[in-house]
Coordinates of C-alpha atoms in Angstrom, one line a residue:
X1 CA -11.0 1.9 36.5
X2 CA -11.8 1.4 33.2
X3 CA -13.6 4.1 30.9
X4 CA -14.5 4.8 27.2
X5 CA -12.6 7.3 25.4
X6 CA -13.5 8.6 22.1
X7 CA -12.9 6.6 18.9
X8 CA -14.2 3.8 21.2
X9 CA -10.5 3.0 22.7
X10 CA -10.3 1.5 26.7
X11 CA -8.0 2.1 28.6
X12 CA -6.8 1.6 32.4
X13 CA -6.7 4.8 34.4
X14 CA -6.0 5.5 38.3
X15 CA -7.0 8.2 40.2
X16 CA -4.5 9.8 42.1
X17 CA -4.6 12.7 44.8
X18 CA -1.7 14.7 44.6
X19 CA -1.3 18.1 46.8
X20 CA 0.3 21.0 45.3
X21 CA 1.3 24.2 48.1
X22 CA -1.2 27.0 48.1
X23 CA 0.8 30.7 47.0
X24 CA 0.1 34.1 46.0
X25 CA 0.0 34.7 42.0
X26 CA 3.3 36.4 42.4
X27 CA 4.8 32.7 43.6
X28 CA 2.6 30.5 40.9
X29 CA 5.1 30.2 38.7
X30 CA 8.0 29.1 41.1
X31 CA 9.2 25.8 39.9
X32 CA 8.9 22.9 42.4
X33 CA 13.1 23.2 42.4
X34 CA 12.8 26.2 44.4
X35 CA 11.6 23.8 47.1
X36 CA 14.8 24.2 50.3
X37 CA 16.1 21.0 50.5
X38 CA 18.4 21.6 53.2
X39 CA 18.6 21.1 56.6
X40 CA 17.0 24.7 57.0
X41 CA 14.6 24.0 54.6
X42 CA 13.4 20.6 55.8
X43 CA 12.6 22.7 59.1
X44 CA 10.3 24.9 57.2
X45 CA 8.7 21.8 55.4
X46 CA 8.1 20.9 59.2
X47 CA 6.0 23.9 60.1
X48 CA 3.7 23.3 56.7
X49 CA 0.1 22.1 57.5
X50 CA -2.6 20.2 55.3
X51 CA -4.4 23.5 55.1
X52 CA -1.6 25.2 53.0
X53 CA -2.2 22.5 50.5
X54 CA -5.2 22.4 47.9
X55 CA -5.5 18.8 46.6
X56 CA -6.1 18.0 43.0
X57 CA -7.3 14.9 40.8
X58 CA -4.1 13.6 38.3
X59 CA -4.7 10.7 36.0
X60 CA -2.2 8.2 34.9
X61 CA -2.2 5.3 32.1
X62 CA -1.3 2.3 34.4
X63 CA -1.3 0.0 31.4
X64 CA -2.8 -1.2 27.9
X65 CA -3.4 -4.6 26.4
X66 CA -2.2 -4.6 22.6
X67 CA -6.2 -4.9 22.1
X68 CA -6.9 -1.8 23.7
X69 CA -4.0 0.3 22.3
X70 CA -5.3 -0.8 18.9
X71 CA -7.6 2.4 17.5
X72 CA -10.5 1.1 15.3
X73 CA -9.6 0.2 11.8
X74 CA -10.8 1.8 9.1
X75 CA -13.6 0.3 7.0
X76 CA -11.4 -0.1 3.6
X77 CA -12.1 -3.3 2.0
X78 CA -9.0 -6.1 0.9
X79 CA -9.6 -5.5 -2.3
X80 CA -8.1 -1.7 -2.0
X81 CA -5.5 -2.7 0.8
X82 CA -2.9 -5.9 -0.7
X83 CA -1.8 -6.2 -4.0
X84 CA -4.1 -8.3 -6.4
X85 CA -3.8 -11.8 -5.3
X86 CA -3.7 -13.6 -9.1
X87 CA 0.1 -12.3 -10.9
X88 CA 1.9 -13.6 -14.2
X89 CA 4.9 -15.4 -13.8
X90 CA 6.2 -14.2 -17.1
X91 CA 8.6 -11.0 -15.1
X92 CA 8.6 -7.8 -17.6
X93 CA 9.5 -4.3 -17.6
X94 CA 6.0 -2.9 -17.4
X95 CA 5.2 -5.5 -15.0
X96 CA 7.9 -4.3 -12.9
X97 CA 6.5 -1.1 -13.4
X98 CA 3.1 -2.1 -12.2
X99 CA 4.6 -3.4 -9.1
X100 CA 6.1 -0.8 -8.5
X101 CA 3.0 1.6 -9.0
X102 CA 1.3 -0.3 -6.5
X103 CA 3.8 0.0 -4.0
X104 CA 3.8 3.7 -4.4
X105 CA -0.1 3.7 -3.8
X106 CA -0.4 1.2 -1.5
X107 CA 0.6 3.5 1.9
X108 CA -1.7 6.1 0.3
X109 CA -4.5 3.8 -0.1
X110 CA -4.2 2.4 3.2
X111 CA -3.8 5.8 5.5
X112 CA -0.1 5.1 6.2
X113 CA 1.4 8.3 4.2
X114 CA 1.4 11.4 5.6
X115 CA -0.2 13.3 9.4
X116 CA -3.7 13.5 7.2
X117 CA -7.6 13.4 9.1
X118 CA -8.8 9.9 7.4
X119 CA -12.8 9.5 7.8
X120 CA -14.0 6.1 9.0
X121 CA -13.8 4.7 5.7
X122 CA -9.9 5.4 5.0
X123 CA -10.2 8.8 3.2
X124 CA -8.7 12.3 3.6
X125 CA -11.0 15.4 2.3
X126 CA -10.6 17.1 -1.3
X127 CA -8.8 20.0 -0.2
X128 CA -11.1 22.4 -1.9
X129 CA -8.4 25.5 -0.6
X130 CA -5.3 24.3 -2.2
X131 CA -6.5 22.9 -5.1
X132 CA -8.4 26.1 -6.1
X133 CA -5.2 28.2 -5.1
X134 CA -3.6 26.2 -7.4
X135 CA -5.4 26.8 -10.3
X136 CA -6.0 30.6 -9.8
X137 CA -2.4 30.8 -9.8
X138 CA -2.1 28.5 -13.1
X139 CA -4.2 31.2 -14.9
X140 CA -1.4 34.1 -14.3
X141 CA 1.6 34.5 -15.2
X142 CA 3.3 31.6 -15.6
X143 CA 7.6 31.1 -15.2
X144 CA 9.5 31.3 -18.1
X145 CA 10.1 27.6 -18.7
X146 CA 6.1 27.1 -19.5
X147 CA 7.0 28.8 -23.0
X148 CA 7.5 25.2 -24.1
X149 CA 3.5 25.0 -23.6
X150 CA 2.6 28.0 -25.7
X151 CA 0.5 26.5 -28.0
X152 CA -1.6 24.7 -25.2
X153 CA -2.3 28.5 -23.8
X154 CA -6.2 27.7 -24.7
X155 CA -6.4 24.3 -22.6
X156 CA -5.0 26.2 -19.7
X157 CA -7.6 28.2 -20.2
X158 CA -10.3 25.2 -20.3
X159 CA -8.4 23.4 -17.4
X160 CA -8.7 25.8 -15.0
X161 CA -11.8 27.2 -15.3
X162 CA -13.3 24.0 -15.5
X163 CA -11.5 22.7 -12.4
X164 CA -12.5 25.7 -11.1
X165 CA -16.2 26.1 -11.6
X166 CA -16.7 22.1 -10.4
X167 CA -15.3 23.1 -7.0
X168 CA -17.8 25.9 -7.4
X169 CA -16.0 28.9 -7.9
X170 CA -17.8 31.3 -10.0
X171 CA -15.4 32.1 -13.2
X172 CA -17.2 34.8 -14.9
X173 CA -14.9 36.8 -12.7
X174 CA -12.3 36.2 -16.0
X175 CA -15.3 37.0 -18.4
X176 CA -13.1 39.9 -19.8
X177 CA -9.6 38.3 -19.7
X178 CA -10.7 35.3 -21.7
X179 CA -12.6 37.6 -24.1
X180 CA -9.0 39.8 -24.4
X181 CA -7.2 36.6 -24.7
X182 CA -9.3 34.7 -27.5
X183 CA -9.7 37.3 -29.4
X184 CA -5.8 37.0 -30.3
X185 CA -6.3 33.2 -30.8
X186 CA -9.3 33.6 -33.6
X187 CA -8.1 33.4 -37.7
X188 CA -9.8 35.0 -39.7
X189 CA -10.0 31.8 -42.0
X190 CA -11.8 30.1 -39.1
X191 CA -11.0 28.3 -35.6
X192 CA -8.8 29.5 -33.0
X193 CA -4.9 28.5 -32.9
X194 CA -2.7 28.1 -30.0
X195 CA -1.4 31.6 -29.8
X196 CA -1.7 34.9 -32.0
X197 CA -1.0 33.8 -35.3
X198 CA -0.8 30.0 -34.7
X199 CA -2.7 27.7 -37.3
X200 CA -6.1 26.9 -36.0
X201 CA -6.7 23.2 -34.7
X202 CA -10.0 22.0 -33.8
X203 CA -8.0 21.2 -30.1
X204 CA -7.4 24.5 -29.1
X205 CA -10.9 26.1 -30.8
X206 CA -12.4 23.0 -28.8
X207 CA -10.8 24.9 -25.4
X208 CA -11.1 28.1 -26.3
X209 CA -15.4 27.7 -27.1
X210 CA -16.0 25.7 -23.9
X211 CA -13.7 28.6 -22.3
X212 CA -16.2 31.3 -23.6
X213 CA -19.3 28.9 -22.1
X214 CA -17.4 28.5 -18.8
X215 CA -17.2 32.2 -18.6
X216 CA -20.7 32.9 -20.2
X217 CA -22.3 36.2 -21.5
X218 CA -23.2 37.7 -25.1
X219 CA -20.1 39.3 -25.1
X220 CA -18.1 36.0 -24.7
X221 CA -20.4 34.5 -27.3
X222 CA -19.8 37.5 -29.8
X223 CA -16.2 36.7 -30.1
X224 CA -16.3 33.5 -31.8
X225 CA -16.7 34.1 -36.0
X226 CA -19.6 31.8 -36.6
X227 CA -19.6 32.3 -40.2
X228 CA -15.9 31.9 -40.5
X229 CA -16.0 28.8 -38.0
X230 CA -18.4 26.6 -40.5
X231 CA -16.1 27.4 -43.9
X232 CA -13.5 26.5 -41.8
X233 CA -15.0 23.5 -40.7
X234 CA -15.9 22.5 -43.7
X235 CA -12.7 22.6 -45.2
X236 CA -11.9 19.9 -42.5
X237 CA -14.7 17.3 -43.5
X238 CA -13.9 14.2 -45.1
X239 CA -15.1 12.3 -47.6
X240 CA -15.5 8.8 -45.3
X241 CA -17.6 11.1 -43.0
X242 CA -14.5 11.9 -40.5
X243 CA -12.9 15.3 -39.9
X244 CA -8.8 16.8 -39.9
X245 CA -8.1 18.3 -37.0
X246 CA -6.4 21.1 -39.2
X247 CA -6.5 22.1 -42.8
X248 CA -3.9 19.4 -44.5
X249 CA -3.2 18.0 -40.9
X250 CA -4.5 14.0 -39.2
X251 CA -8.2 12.9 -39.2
X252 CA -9.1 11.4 -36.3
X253 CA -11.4 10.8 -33.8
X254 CA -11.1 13.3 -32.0
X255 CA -12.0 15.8 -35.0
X256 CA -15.1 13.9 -35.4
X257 CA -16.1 14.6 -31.3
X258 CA -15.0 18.2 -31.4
X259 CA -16.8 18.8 -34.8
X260 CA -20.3 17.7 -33.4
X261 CA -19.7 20.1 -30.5
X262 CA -18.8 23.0 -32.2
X263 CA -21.4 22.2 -34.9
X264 CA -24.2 21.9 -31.8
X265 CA -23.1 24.6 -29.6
X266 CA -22.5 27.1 -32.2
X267 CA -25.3 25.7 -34.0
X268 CA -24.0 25.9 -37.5
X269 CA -25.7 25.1 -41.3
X270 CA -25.3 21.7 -42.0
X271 CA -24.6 22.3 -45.2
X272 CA -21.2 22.0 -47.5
X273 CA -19.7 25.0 -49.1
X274 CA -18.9 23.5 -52.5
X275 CA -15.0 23.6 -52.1
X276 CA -15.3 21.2 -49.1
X277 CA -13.3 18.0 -49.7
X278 CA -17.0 16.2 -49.0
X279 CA -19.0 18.1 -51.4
X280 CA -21.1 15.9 -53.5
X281 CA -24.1 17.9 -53.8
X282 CA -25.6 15.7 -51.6
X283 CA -23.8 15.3 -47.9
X284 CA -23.4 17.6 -45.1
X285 CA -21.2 18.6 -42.1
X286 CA -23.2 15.0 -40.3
X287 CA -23.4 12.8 -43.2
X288 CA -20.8 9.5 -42.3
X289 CA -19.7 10.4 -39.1
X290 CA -21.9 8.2 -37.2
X291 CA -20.0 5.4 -39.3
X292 CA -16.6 6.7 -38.8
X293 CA -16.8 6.2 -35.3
X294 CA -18.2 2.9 -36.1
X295 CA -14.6 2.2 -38.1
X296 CA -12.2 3.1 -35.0
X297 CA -13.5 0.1 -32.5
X298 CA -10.9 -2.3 -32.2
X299 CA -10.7 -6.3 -31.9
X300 CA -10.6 -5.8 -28.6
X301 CA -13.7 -3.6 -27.8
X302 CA -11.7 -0.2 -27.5
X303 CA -11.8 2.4 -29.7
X304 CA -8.7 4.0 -31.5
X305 CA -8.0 6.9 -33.0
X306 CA -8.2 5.6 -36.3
X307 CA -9.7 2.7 -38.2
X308 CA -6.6 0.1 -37.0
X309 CA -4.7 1.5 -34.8
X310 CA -4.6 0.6 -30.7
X311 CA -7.5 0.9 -28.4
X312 CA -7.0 4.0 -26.3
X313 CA -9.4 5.1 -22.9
X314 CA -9.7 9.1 -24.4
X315 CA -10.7 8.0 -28.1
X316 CA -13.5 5.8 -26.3
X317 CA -14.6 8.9 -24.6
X318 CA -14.5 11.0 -27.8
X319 CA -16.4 8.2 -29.9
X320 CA -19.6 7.8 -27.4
X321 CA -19.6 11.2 -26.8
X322 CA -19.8 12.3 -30.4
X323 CA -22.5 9.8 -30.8
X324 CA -24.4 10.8 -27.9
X325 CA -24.6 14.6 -29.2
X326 CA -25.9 13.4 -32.3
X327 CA -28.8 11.1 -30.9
X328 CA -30.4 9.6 -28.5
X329 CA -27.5 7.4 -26.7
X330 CA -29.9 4.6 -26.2
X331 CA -30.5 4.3 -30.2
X332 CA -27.1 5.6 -31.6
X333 CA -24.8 4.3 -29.1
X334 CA -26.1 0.2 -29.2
X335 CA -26.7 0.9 -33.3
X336 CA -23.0 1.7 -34.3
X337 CA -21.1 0.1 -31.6
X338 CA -20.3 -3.8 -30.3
X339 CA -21.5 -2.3 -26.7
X340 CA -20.8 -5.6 -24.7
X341 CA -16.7 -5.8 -26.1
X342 CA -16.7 -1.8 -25.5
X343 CA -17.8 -2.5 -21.9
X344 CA -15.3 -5.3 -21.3
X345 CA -12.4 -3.5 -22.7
X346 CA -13.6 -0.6 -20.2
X347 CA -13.8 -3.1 -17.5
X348 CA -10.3 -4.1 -17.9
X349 CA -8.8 -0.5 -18.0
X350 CA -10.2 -0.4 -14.0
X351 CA -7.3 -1.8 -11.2
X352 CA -6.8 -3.2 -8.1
X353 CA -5.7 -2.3 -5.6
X354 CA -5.3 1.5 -6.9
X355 CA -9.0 1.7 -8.1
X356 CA -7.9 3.9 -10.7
X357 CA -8.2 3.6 -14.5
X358 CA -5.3 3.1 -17.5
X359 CA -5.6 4.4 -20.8
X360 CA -4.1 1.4 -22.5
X361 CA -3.4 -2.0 -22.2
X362 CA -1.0 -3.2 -20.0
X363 CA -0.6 0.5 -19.1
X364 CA -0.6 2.0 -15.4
X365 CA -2.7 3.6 -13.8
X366 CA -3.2 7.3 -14.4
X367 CA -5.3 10.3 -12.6
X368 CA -6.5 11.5 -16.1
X369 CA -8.1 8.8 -16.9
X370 CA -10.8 9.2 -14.3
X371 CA -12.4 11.3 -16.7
X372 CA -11.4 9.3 -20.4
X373 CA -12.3 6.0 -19.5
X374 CA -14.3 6.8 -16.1
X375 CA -16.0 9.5 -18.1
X376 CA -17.2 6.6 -20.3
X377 CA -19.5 5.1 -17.9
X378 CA -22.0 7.9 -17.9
X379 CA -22.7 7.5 -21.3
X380 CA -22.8 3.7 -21.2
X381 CA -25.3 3.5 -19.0
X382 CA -27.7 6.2 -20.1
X383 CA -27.6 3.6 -23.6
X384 CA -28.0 0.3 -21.3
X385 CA -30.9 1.8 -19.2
X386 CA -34.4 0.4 -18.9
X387 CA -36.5 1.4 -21.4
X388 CA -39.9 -0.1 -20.2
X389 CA -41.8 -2.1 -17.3
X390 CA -43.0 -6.0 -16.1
X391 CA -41.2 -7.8 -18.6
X392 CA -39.8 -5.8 -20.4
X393 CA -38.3 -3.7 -17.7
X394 CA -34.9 -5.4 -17.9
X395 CA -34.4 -4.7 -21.6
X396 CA -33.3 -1.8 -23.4
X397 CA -34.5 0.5 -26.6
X398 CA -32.4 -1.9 -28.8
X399 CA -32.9 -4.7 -27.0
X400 CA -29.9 -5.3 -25.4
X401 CA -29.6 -6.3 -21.3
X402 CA -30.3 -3.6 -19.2
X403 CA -28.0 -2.8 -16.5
X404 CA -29.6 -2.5 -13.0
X405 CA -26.3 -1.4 -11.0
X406 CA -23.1 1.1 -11.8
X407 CA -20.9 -1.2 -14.5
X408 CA -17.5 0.2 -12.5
X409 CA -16.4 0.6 -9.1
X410 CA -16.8 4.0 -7.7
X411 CA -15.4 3.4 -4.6
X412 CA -12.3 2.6 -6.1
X413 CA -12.5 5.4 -8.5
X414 CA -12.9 7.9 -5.5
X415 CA -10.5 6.2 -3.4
X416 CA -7.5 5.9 -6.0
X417 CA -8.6 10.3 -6.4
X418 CA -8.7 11.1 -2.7
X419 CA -5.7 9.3 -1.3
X420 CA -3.0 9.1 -4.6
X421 CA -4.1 11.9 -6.7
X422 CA -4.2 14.9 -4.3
X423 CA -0.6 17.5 -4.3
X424 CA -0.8 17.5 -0.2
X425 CA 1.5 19.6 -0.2
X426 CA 1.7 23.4 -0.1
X427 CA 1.4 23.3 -3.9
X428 CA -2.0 22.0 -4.4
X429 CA -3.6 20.4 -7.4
X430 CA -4.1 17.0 -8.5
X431 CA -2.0 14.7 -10.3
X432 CA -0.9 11.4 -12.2
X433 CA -0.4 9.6 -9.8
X434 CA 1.7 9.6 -6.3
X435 CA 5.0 10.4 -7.1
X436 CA 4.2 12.9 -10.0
X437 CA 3.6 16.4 -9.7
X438 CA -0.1 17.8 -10.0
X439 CA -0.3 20.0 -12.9
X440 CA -3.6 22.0 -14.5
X441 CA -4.7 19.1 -17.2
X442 CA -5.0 16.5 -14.5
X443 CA -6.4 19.0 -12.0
X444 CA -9.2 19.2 -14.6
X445 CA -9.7 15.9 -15.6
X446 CA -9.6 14.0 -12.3
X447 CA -12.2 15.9 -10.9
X448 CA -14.3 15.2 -13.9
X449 CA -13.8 11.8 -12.8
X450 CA -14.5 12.5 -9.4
X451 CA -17.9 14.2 -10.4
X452 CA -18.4 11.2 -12.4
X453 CA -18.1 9.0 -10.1
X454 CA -20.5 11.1 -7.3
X455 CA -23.5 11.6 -9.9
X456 CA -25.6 9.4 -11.9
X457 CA -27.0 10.5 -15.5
X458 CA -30.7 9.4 -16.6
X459 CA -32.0 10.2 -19.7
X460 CA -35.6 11.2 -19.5
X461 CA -37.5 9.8 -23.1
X462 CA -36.9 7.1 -25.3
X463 CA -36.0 7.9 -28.9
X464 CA -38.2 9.6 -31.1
X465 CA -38.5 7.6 -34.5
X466 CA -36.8 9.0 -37.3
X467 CA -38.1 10.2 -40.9
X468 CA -38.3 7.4 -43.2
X469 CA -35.0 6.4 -44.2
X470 CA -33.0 8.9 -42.2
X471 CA -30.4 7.0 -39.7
X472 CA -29.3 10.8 -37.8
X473 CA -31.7 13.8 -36.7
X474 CA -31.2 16.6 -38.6
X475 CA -29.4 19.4 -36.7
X476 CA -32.7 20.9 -35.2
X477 CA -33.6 17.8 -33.8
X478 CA -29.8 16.6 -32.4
X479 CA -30.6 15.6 -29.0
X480 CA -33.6 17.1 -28.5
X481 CA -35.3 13.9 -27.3
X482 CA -31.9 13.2 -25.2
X483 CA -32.9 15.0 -21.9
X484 CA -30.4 14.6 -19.3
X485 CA -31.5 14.5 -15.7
X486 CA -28.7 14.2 -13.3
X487 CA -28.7 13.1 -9.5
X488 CA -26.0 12.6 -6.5
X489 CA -25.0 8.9 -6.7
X490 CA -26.7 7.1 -3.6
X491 CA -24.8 3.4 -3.1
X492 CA -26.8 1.0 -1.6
X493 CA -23.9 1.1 1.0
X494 CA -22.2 4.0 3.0
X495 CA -21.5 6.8 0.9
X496 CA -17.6 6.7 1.6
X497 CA -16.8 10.6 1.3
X498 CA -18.2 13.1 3.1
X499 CA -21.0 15.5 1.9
X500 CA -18.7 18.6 1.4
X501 CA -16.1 16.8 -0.8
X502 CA -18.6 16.3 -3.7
X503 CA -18.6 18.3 -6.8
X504 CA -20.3 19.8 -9.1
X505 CA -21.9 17.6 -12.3
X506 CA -20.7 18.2 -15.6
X507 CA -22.7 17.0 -19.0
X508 CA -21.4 13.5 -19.6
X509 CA -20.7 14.5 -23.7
X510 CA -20.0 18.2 -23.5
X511 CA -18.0 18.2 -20.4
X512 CA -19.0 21.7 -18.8
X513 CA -22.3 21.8 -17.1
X514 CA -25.7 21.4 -18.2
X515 CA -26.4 25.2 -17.7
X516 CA -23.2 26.6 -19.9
X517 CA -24.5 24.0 -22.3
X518 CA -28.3 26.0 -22.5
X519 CA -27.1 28.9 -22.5
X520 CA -24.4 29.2 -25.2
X521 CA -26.8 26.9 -27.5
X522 CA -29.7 28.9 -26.8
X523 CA -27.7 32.2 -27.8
X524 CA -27.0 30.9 -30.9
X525 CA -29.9 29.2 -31.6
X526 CA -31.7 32.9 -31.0
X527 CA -29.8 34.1 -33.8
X528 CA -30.6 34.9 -37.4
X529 CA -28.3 32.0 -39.5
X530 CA -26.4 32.1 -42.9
X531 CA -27.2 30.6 -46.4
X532 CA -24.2 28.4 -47.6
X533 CA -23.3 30.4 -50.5

């Protein structure tokens, strides 16, 4: 007889009858060795009739075909199953080690690692449970080996209540210990440091003031020094429009993105205090720092951290970013960048068959990434999207070629995340890559990536035109013609993951969500400023 089983799989069965002997409960469990098998016994056996016997249905597998003992595959495509088909014959070290990356992914990729549920399209869940446990325990106390990572106590911070509140935990549970805790950070000439008494860096007061918004509440808000914040970051502005990330320390471009989120979430003066190294009567906190970005693209279409150096996936991030806070992405972003070479040098950063993103050229694959060059898309494609109808429906604000589908693979993005990046182990967290351990910072950033890759960010207006012979909004108008509508990504094909492993959005610039954004901006904004005396 043949029959359908579930998961589609045929098999042969026969039905057997097969009588077992009738007994009281106190002789059920008698094993059928207590049967007499001697001469005695066969007598007894003799004086047994059919009605002492209750007869019972038994199935047996008679036999399979190698078809039918063949469950259905799962639906993941070539591309994310073999290693890519096209290889240099030059033999290197790191293309050794890409080989060797791959081999590490590919069981993961495929289904073969580990006794995990895969859905019908090759994919285990996010384990929300471990992941979360992971970073509740990264926020206590930490072993004594993690004093090596003192001064990164404010990322922790960031990390994991950011990893945190996009699995949908609700962190203003640590409203009080981050309020305890930054309050020791803070200088009084400005910023926040790494620890009590550490210089501040615009790194850690980055952390630290998304930390507060995390948490939210007046009282968060309160402990940041506004006034102290703007002298301090005025001593950092440069006069070629960039910012140092610490009094006497690099510029880079990373000052520059931090700077315009401070300066728009706290929102500060614009104004210089006269012993800034930029005062010249005439420039502000803004003036130049569209064009410094401008100065760190690369020959190759990347961005670096400083005019010439290499091309790097989080200095991409921290360049389109800082232009999208200070304008409408679909003017700002085409207007100071080679957008096309930008998008190809992206492009390239994206693998196969991992699915996962580099930071570098000729670099491997890394989980962080999903969030400093996958992170990049967002922004991308708010600047390339349509910006009319009929004819001119396929052409953007600045003229440029609209682009009418995702310019990365998702699927590969949430692939490489839900089979290599996830600690299944008792640990939890997320990680590098497969043979790494997970740890808070990739945590963070590869679900950013992952709630990258699930939503899709529309910007609502067009550009409003500028003042005659202004090229950046002044600070009451940064980004108020930029509003951000975000939906859940629908492909055109199945949606590969299952309802309950998506995430939270965050902003695509600030990287918190939308509502931390409002509020902490709309606190300050509520408040009485300061004249830059």
């Amino acid at each position: 007889m043949v029959v359908r089983t579930k998961g589609a799989r045929c098999r042969n069965r026969a039905i057997f009858i097969r009588k077992f002997p009738k007994s009281k409960k106190e002789n059920m469990a008698a094993s059928t060795s207590s049967f007499p098998t001697s001469q005695q016994g066969q007598q007894n056996l003799d004086a047994i009739t059919d009605d002492d016997f209750e007869y019972v249905d038994e199935e047996f597998v008679l036999s399979h075909s190698a078809e039918q003992q063949t469950q259905p595959e799962p639906m993941i495509p070539d591309l994310f199953k073999q290693p890519f088909l096209v290889k240099d014959d030059l033999i290197t070290p790191t293309s050794q080690l890409q080989d060797q990356t791959v081999e590490h992914c590919l069981p993961f990729l495929t289904g073969e690692d580990g006794p995990l549920d895969f859905n019908d399209y090759g994919l285990p869940k996010l384990n929300r449970e471990k992941h979360i446990k992971f970073l509740k325990q990264s926020l206590g106390p930490l072993p004594g080996r993690f004093v090596a990572v003192d001064a990164s106590r404010p990322w922790y911070l960031y990390w994991c209540l950011s990893g945190l509140t996009m699995m949908g935990e609700d962190v203003s549970t640590y409203r009080d210990s981050v309020i305890e805790t930054a309050r020791t950070m803070q200088n009084e000439s400005g910023g926040f440091g790494g620890g009590h008494g550490q210089t501040s860096h615009l790194a850690t007061t980055y952390a630290v003031i998304l930390a507060i918004a995390l948490v939210g509440g007046e009282e968060a808000y309160d402990v940041i020094d506004k006034k102290a914040m703007w002298k301090w970051l005025c001593s950092l502005k440069q006069p070629d429009g960039g910012f140092q990330v610490c009094v006497g320390g690099e510029e880079d471009i990373r000052g520059a993105y931090i700077a315009a989120v401070i300066i728009t979430l706290l929102d500060l003066p614009l104004d210089l205090t006269p012993d800034s190294p930029a005062y010249d009567g005439r420039s502000n906190l803004l003036t130049g720092l569209a064009e410094y970005v401008r100065s760190c693209q690369t020959f190759e279409g990347g961005i670096s951290s400083q005019p010439n150096n290499e091309a790097h996936g989080a200095y991409a991030f921290c360049a389109l970013a800082c232009l999208a806070i200070l304008d409408n992405p679909r003017r700002i972003i085409p207007s100071y960048l080679d957008v096309p070479r930008l998008v190809s040098w992206l492009s390239y950063r994206q693998y196969a068959p991992e699915g996962g993103f580099s930071g570098r050229t000729n670099k491997l694959v890394d989980g962080c990434y999903s969030h400093w060059a996958g992170g990049c898309f967002p922004l991308i494609e708010a600047c390339l999207s349509s910006s009319g109808s009929g004819s001119e429906k396929n052409k953007t604000a600045t003229g440029l070629a609209a682009a009418p589908e995702s310019l990365y693979s998702r699927e590969g993005l949430i692939r490489y995340i839900l089979c290599c990046c996830q600690d299944q182990t008792k640990r939890g967290g997320l990680r590098d890559k497969p043979y790494k351990m997970s740890d808070p910072y990739h945590t963070n950033y590869v679900l950013s990536g992952l709630s990258s890759a699930q939503h899709q960010w529309d910007l609502d207006s067009n550009p409003l035109p500028l003042p005659n012979g202004e090229t950046t909004p002044t600070l009451a108008a940064l980004g108020a013609d930029s509003v951000w509508n975000v939906f859940p990504y629908i492909d055109e094909n199945d949606q590969i993951y299952e309802d309950s492993d998506r995430v939270r959005p965050i902003h695509p610039a600030y990287a918190i969500p939308q509502k931390n954004v409002n509020a902490i901006r709309g606190y300050f904004q509520g408040k009485s400023g300061f004249a830059s005396t």
